[in-house]
Amino acid sequence: QVELVESGGGLVQPGGSLRLSCAASGTIFSVYNMGWYRQAPGKQRELVARITTRGFTDYADSVKGRFTISRDNAKNTVYLQMNSLKAEDTAVYYCNLKFLTLSTDYWGQGTQVTVSS
């Protein structure tokens, strides 16, 4: 069983920055992808960014150039650096871990990000 613990959400003004962290604990296999998803009120959950076990990244068009995903394999932790935040970035952000060998997904509890003046 894997537990994902997220931190770093909060209230920030437009143009500001936040850094989200997600630490995985439990039985961790060597090959896994991690990512960040978000869900705003009245909308479906969408992919924000993902990173493979070897560091290959992919971003949603809406966040390219503003957000950066990274990981520390020694700590089983993934980060999301969010810069130049906009009001439309307001959502609950969820951390995801996927074991490639098992095709098994785990999700964090979600952390609220609110961008408002």
XYZ file of C-alpha atoms in Angstrom:
117
model
C 0.000 0.000 0.000
C 1.224 3.476 -0.924
C 0.309 6.758 0.744
C 0.793 10.133 -0.947
C 1.012 13.211 1.270
C 0.691 16.610 -0.415
C 1.642 20.052 0.857
C 2.206 23.592 -0.376
C -1.252 24.739 -1.431
C -2.783 28.016 -0.346
C -3.933 31.479 -1.387
C -1.761 33.547 -3.705
C -2.219 36.732 -5.739
C -2.259 36.661 -9.548
C 1.306 36.587 -10.844
C 2.564 34.913 -7.697
C 4.168 31.521 -7.161
C 3.567 28.333 -5.202
C 5.519 25.110 -4.848
C 3.598 21.872 -4.284
C 5.226 18.761 -2.836
C 4.052 15.153 -2.755
C 5.902 12.493 -0.773
C 5.192 8.799 -1.274
C 5.556 6.274 1.528
C 4.952 2.557 1.874
C 5.975 -0.146 -0.574
C 7.661 1.730 -3.425
C 8.826 -0.086 -6.566
C 11.743 1.196 -8.620
C 9.860 2.073 -11.836
C 6.998 4.528 -11.507
C 5.626 7.677 -13.094
C 4.296 10.611 -11.102
C 2.091 13.516 -12.031
C -0.140 16.355 -10.965
C -3.810 16.695 -11.870
C -6.298 19.393 -10.973
C -10.055 19.788 -10.743
C -11.918 23.090 -10.636
C -15.569 23.437 -9.562
C -17.895 22.186 -12.287
C -15.047 20.800 -14.402
C -13.496 17.385 -14.969
C -10.141 16.429 -13.526
C -7.354 17.244 -15.981
C -3.671 16.458 -16.311
C -1.374 19.336 -15.359
C 2.040 17.701 -15.654
C 3.660 14.280 -15.474
C 7.179 12.933 -15.184
C 8.563 9.459 -15.866
C 10.940 7.554 -13.645
C 13.839 8.754 -15.826
C 12.760 12.392 -15.949
C 10.784 12.758 -19.187
C 8.118 15.451 -18.719
C 4.844 16.472 -20.302
C 2.646 19.510 -19.597
C -0.841 20.708 -20.347
C -0.831 23.518 -22.915
C -2.394 25.876 -20.386
C 0.610 25.670 -18.032
C 3.565 25.321 -20.421
C 6.253 27.868 -19.662
C 4.814 28.618 -16.220
C 4.874 25.311 -14.307
C 7.786 22.928 -13.768
C 7.506 19.348 -12.524
C 10.477 17.581 -10.952
C 11.184 14.534 -8.809
C 13.651 13.286 -6.238
C 13.815 9.505 -6.583
C 15.839 9.105 -3.394
C 12.997 10.751 -1.453
C 10.143 9.337 -3.577
C 8.900 12.901 -3.897
C 7.491 14.934 -6.784
C 7.283 18.729 -6.926
C 5.294 21.235 -8.928
C 6.725 24.746 -9.139
C 3.954 27.114 -10.254
C 4.915 30.597 -11.436
C 2.928 33.446 -12.990
C -0.256 32.052 -11.491
C -3.607 33.048 -12.974
C -7.118 33.007 -11.557
C -7.958 30.108 -13.875
C -5.321 27.995 -12.108
C -7.598 27.884 -9.063
C -8.419 24.232 -8.374
C -7.789 21.280 -6.123
C -4.474 19.733 -7.143
C -3.975 15.973 -6.840
C -0.722 14.023 -6.843
C -0.612 10.738 -8.765
C 1.782 7.777 -8.709
C 1.592 4.937 -11.233
C 3.617 1.730 -11.035
C 4.421 0.694 -14.604
C 4.855 -3.008 -13.844
C 1.504 -3.270 -12.059
C -0.467 -0.558 -13.903
C -1.637 0.544 -10.464
C -2.512 4.151 -9.593
C -2.387 5.914 -6.231
C -3.753 9.373 -5.482
C -3.100 12.062 -2.918
C -5.867 13.668 -0.895
C -5.740 16.914 -2.866
C -4.526 20.381 -1.916
C -6.408 23.617 -2.634
C -4.740 26.306 -4.732
C -6.583 29.628 -4.890
C -5.347 32.504 -7.063
C -7.158 35.723 -6.209
C -6.497 39.375 -5.465
